[in-house]
Coordinates of C-alpha atoms in Angstrom, one line a residue:
Chain A
M1 CA -10.4 -0.7 -5.6
C2 CA -8.3 2.3 -6.1
L3 CA -10.5 4.9 -4.6
G4 CA -10.6 6.0 -1.0
I5 CA -13.8 7.8 -0.1
P6 CA -14.3 10.6 2.5
G7 CA -17.1 10.2 5.1
R8 CA -18.0 11.5 8.5
I9 CA -17.6 9.3 11.7
T10 CA -21.0 9.3 13.4
Q11 CA -20.4 6.5 16.0
I12 CA -17.4 4.7 17.6
W13 CA -17.4 1.5 19.5
D14 CA -15.0 -1.3 20.6
D15 CA -15.3 -4.7 19.0
R16 CA -13.2 -7.1 21.0
G17 CA -10.3 -4.8 21.3
T18 CA -10.6 -3.1 17.9
R19 CA -12.0 0.4 17.5
M20 CA -14.8 0.4 14.9
A21 CA -16.8 3.3 13.5
L22 CA -20.0 4.0 11.6
V23 CA -19.2 6.3 8.7
D24 CA -21.7 8.5 6.8
F25 CA -20.8 9.0 3.1
G26 CA -23.4 11.7 2.4
G27 CA -26.4 9.5 3.3
V28 CA -24.9 6.1 2.8
T29 CA -23.4 4.5 5.9
R30 CA -20.8 1.8 6.3
T31 CA -18.8 0.3 9.1
A32 CA -15.0 1.0 9.1
C33 CA -12.1 0.0 11.2
L34 CA -10.2 2.7 13.1
A35 CA -7.2 0.5 14.0
Y36 CA -4.9 2.7 11.9
L37 CA -6.3 6.0 13.0
P38 CA -6.3 5.8 16.8
G39 CA -6.9 9.6 17.3
A40 CA -10.1 9.8 15.2
T41 CA -13.2 11.0 16.9
V42 CA -16.9 11.3 16.2
G43 CA -17.4 14.2 13.8
N44 CA -14.1 13.7 12.0
Y45 CA -14.1 13.3 8.2
T46 CA -11.8 10.4 7.2
I47 CA -10.8 8.7 4.0
I48 CA -12.0 5.1 4.0
H49 CA -10.5 2.4 1.9
A50 CA -11.4 -1.3 1.9
G51 CA -13.0 -0.9 5.3
F52 CA -10.2 1.0 7.0
A53 CA -10.0 4.6 7.9
L54 CA -6.7 6.0 6.6
T55 CA -6.5 9.6 7.5
V56 CA -8.5 12.6 8.8
V57 CA -9.4 15.2 6.2
D58 CA -10.7 18.7 6.2
E59 CA -14.5 18.9 6.0
A60 CA -14.7 21.3 3.1
A61 CA -12.4 19.1 1.0
A62 CA -14.4 16.0 2.0
H63 CA -17.6 17.6 0.7
R64 CA -16.0 18.7 -2.5
T65 CA -14.7 15.1 -3.1
L66 CA -18.0 13.5 -2.3
A67 CA -19.8 15.9 -4.7
T68 CA -17.3 15.0 -7.5
F69 CA -17.8 11.3 -6.8
R70 CA -21.5 11.7 -7.0
E71 CA -21.3 13.7 -10.2
L72 CA -19.1 11.1 -11.8
G73 CA -21.4 8.3 -10.7
L74 CA -18.6 6.6 -8.8
L75 CA -20.1 6.7 -5.3
A76 CA -22.6 3.8 -5.9
D77 CA -19.8 1.8 -7.6
E78 CA -17.3 2.2 -4.8
L79 CA -19.6 1.7 -1.9
G80 CA -21.8 -0.8 -3.8
E81 CA -24.6 -2.8 -2.2
Q82 CA -24.3 -4.1 1.3
P83 CA -21.4 -6.5 1.3
E84 CA -22.2 -10.0 0.2
A85 CA -20.6 -11.2 3.5
N86 CA -24.0 -10.5 5.0
E87 CA -25.8 -13.0 2.8
V88 CA -26.7 -16.3 4.3
R89 CA -26.0 -19.2 2.0
R90 CA -26.2 -23.0 2.2
Chain B
M1 CA -21.7 -2.6 -29.8
K2 CA -19.3 -0.1 -31.3
Y3 CA -17.6 1.2 -28.2
L4 CA -14.2 0.4 -29.5
T5 CA -14.4 1.3 -33.2
E6 CA -15.9 4.7 -32.4
F7 CA -12.7 5.6 -30.6
H8 CA -10.4 4.2 -33.3
D9 CA -10.8 7.3 -35.4
P10 CA -7.5 8.7 -36.8
E11 CA -9.2 11.9 -37.9
L12 CA -10.6 12.6 -34.4
A13 CA -7.2 11.7 -32.9
R14 CA -5.4 14.1 -35.2
R15 CA -7.8 16.9 -34.3
L16 CA -7.3 16.3 -30.5
L17 CA -3.5 16.1 -30.9
D18 CA -3.5 19.4 -32.8
S19 CA -5.7 21.0 -30.2
I20 CA -3.4 19.8 -27.4
A21 CA -0.3 21.1 -29.2
A22 CA -2.0 24.5 -29.7
T23 CA -3.1 24.7 -26.1
A24 CA 0.0 23.5 -24.1
T25 CA 2.3 26.3 -23.2
R26 CA 4.8 24.0 -21.6
R27 CA 5.6 20.3 -21.3
W28 CA 3.5 18.5 -18.6
T29 CA 4.4 15.4 -16.6
L30 CA 1.6 13.0 -16.0
M31 CA 1.5 9.8 -14.0
E32 CA -1.2 7.2 -14.4
V33 CA -1.6 4.7 -11.6
C34 CA -3.8 2.2 -13.3
G35 CA -2.4 -0.8 -15.1
G36 CA -5.2 -0.7 -17.7
Q37 CA -4.4 2.8 -18.6
T38 CA -0.6 2.0 -18.8
H39 CA -1.5 -0.7 -21.2
A40 CA -3.7 1.6 -23.3
I41 CA -1.1 4.4 -23.4
I42 CA 1.7 2.1 -24.6
R43 CA -0.5 0.0 -27.0
H44 CA -1.8 3.1 -28.8
G45 CA 1.5 5.0 -28.7
L46 CA 0.1 7.9 -26.8
D47 CA 3.5 8.6 -25.3
Q48 CA 5.0 8.9 -28.7
L49 CA 2.1 11.0 -30.2
L50 CA 2.3 13.4 -27.2
A51 CA 6.1 13.3 -26.7
D52 CA 6.4 17.1 -27.2
Q53 CA 3.7 18.0 -24.7
V54 CA 3.6 15.2 -22.1
E55 CA 6.2 13.2 -20.2
F56 CA 4.4 10.0 -19.1
I57 CA 5.5 8.5 -15.8
H58 CA 3.9 5.0 -15.4
G59 CA 2.8 4.6 -11.8
P60 CA 2.5 1.3 -9.9
G61 CA -1.0 0.2 -10.9
C62 CA -3.3 -1.5 -8.5
P63 CA -3.2 -5.1 -7.5
V64 CA -5.8 -6.1 -10.0
C65 CA -3.4 -5.7 -12.9
V66 CA -0.2 -6.7 -11.2
T67 CA -1.2 -9.9 -9.5
P68 CA 0.8 -12.7 -11.1
L69 CA -0.9 -15.4 -13.2
E70 CA 0.4 -18.0 -10.9
M71 CA -1.4 -16.4 -7.9
I72 CA -4.6 -16.2 -9.8
D73 CA -4.4 -19.9 -10.8
R74 CA -3.8 -20.9 -7.2
A75 CA -6.8 -18.8 -6.1
L76 CA -9.0 -20.4 -8.7
A77 CA -8.0 -23.9 -7.5
I78 CA -8.7 -23.0 -3.9
A79 CA -12.0 -21.3 -4.7
A80 CA -13.3 -24.4 -6.5
R81 CA -12.9 -26.6 -3.4
P82 CA -16.3 -27.4 -1.8
E83 CA -15.3 -26.7 1.7
V84 CA -14.0 -23.2 0.9
I85 CA -15.7 -19.9 1.1
F86 CA -13.5 -17.7 -1.1
C87 CA -13.6 -14.0 -0.4
S88 CA -12.2 -11.5 -2.9
F89 CA -12.4 -7.8 -3.8
G90 CA -14.9 -7.5 -6.6
D91 CA -12.4 -6.3 -9.2
M92 CA -10.6 -9.6 -9.1
L93 CA -13.6 -11.7 -10.2
R94 CA -13.0 -11.2 -14.0
V95 CA -9.3 -11.3 -14.0
P96 CA -8.4 -14.3 -16.1
G97 CA -6.2 -17.1 -15.0
S98 CA -4.6 -19.6 -17.3
E99 CA -8.0 -21.2 -18.0
T100 CA -10.8 -19.6 -16.1
D101 CA -11.7 -16.8 -13.7
L102 CA -13.4 -16.4 -10.3
F103 CA -16.6 -15.4 -11.9
S104 CA -16.8 -18.6 -13.8
V105 CA -15.8 -20.7 -10.8
R106 CA -18.8 -19.0 -9.0
A107 CA -21.1 -19.7 -11.9
R108 CA -20.1 -23.4 -11.7
G109 CA -21.0 -23.6 -8.0
G110 CA -17.9 -22.3 -6.2
D111 CA -18.7 -20.3 -3.1
V112 CA -17.0 -17.1 -4.1
R113 CA -18.1 -13.9 -2.2
V114 CA -17.3 -10.4 -3.1
V115 CA -16.1 -8.5 0.0
Y116 CA -15.4 -4.8 0.4
S117 CA -12.9 -5.3 3.2
P118 CA -10.7 -8.1 4.6
L119 CA -12.8 -7.6 7.8
D120 CA -15.8 -9.0 6.0
A121 CA -13.9 -12.2 5.5
V122 CA -13.2 -12.4 9.2
K123 CA -17.0 -12.0 9.9
L124 CA -17.7 -14.8 7.5
A125 CA -15.1 -17.1 9.1
E126 CA -16.7 -16.4 12.5
A127 CA -20.2 -17.2 11.1
H128 CA -19.1 -20.4 9.2
R129 CA -16.7 -22.2 11.5
D130 CA -17.4 -25.5 9.6
R131 CA -15.9 -24.0 6.4
Q132 CA -12.5 -22.9 5.3
V133 CA -12.8 -19.2 4.7
V134 CA -10.0 -17.8 2.4
F135 CA -9.4 -14.1 1.7
F136 CA -7.6 -13.3 -1.6
A137 CA -5.0 -10.9 -0.2
V138 CA -3.9 -9.3 -3.4
G139 CA -1.6 -6.3 -3.5
F140 CA 1.5 -4.9 -1.9
E141 CA 2.3 -2.0 0.4
T142 CA -1.1 -0.4 -0.1
T143 CA -3.2 -3.3 0.9
A144 CA -0.9 -5.1 3.4
P145 CA -2.0 -3.0 6.4
G146 CA -5.7 -3.9 5.7
A147 CA -5.0 -7.6 5.2
G148 CA -2.7 -7.6 8.2
G149 CA -5.1 -5.8 10.4
A150 CA -8.0 -8.2 9.7
P151 CA -7.1 -11.3 11.8
P152 CA -9.6 -11.9 14.6
R153 CA -9.1 -10.8 18.1
R154 CA -9.5 -13.0 21.0
P155 CA -12.9 -12.8 22.8
G156 CA -12.7 -10.2 25.5
G157 CA -10.1 -8.2 23.6
A158 CA -7.0 -9.7 25.3
P159 CA -3.9 -10.1 23.1
P160 CA -2.9 -13.7 22.4
P161 CA -0.3 -15.2 24.7
P162 CA 3.3 -15.1 23.4
P163 CA 4.5 -18.2 21.6
P164 CA 6.7 -20.6 23.8
P165 CA 10.4 -19.8 23.4
P166 CA 12.1 -22.1 20.7
P167 CA 14.2 -25.0 22.0
G168 CA 17.9 -24.3 22.3
P169 CA 20.2 -24.9 19.3
P170 CA 20.8 -28.5 18.4
P171 CA 24.3 -30.0 18.9
L172 CA 26.4 -29.6 15.8
G173 CA 25.8 -32.3 13.3
S174 CA 22.3 -33.3 14.5
T175 CA 18.8 -32.4 13.5
P176 CA 16.2 -32.1 16.4
R177 CA 13.7 -35.0 16.3
G178 CA 10.4 -33.9 14.9
S179 CA 11.6 -30.8 13.2
Q180 CA 12.2 -30.1 9.5
V181 CA 15.1 -28.2 8.0
V182 CA 13.6 -25.8 5.4
T183 CA 15.8 -24.8 2.5
P184 CA 15.0 -22.7 -0.5
N185 CA 14.3 -25.8 -2.4
H186 CA 12.1 -27.4 0.2
P187 CA 8.8 -28.6 -1.4
G188 CA 6.8 -26.8 1.3
L189 CA 8.3 -23.5 0.6
H190 CA 6.7 -22.0 -2.6
S191 CA 6.6 -18.7 -4.4
M192 CA 3.7 -17.3 -2.3
N193 CA 6.3 -16.6 0.4
R194 CA 7.7 -13.8 -1.9
Y195 CA 4.8 -11.7 -0.8

């Protein structure tokens, strides 16, 4: 849970008063919350941690970081499967 | 599996230490920010072995290693309750409490769900209104904004109405009917409020 991962915002929408985004991590997409990054726009690269966008980063730095994550085999670990919250039980 | 014994090799360690000593042109300051690494450094005396080349600064560690045992035990008790859906970051599942861990609670039938974000717990709460959905909000400054930002919004996005103003101060010497005076030793006030 220590790692924040850079990704590119591809979509932004409003969910009952909260700004949410679809973020592309080099092919893998996840939803993230933009509540703490009100100035973020589509196309920005941001660091995402535990579902929240923390900061906007430079695109070149983001690509280098993603490449390193992939090389170390950490990308799959950190982003994991689709969250278990989506499973239907009982 | 020999993953530990292969690294407990004094000859290999000596060669690496000599190599570091020969390579370093000045003293370096290194900070680790993982409780597991802090533990390994201290336990194996790396700070003493590398004292000439490295000044170790032990950083904060992430919530996984610094969550108190008492909190883990409370979490395990809550997670075992049948009406509860217990949501946690995945790293916490194997952290041992006094007697068991979340992984074992799940194996015995507890509804423990790994979530990537506190927002996932909110989604679960909205989907399972008949259950008590609990999010294990471990951590400190780094995770507080995420846990604090997760509570659900009202439908339509309007902010909640402000709470009614508290009643005026009671007359000296009396306690308002229906209220409780909470002192530090009150049974309802427990150590969770430290966080």
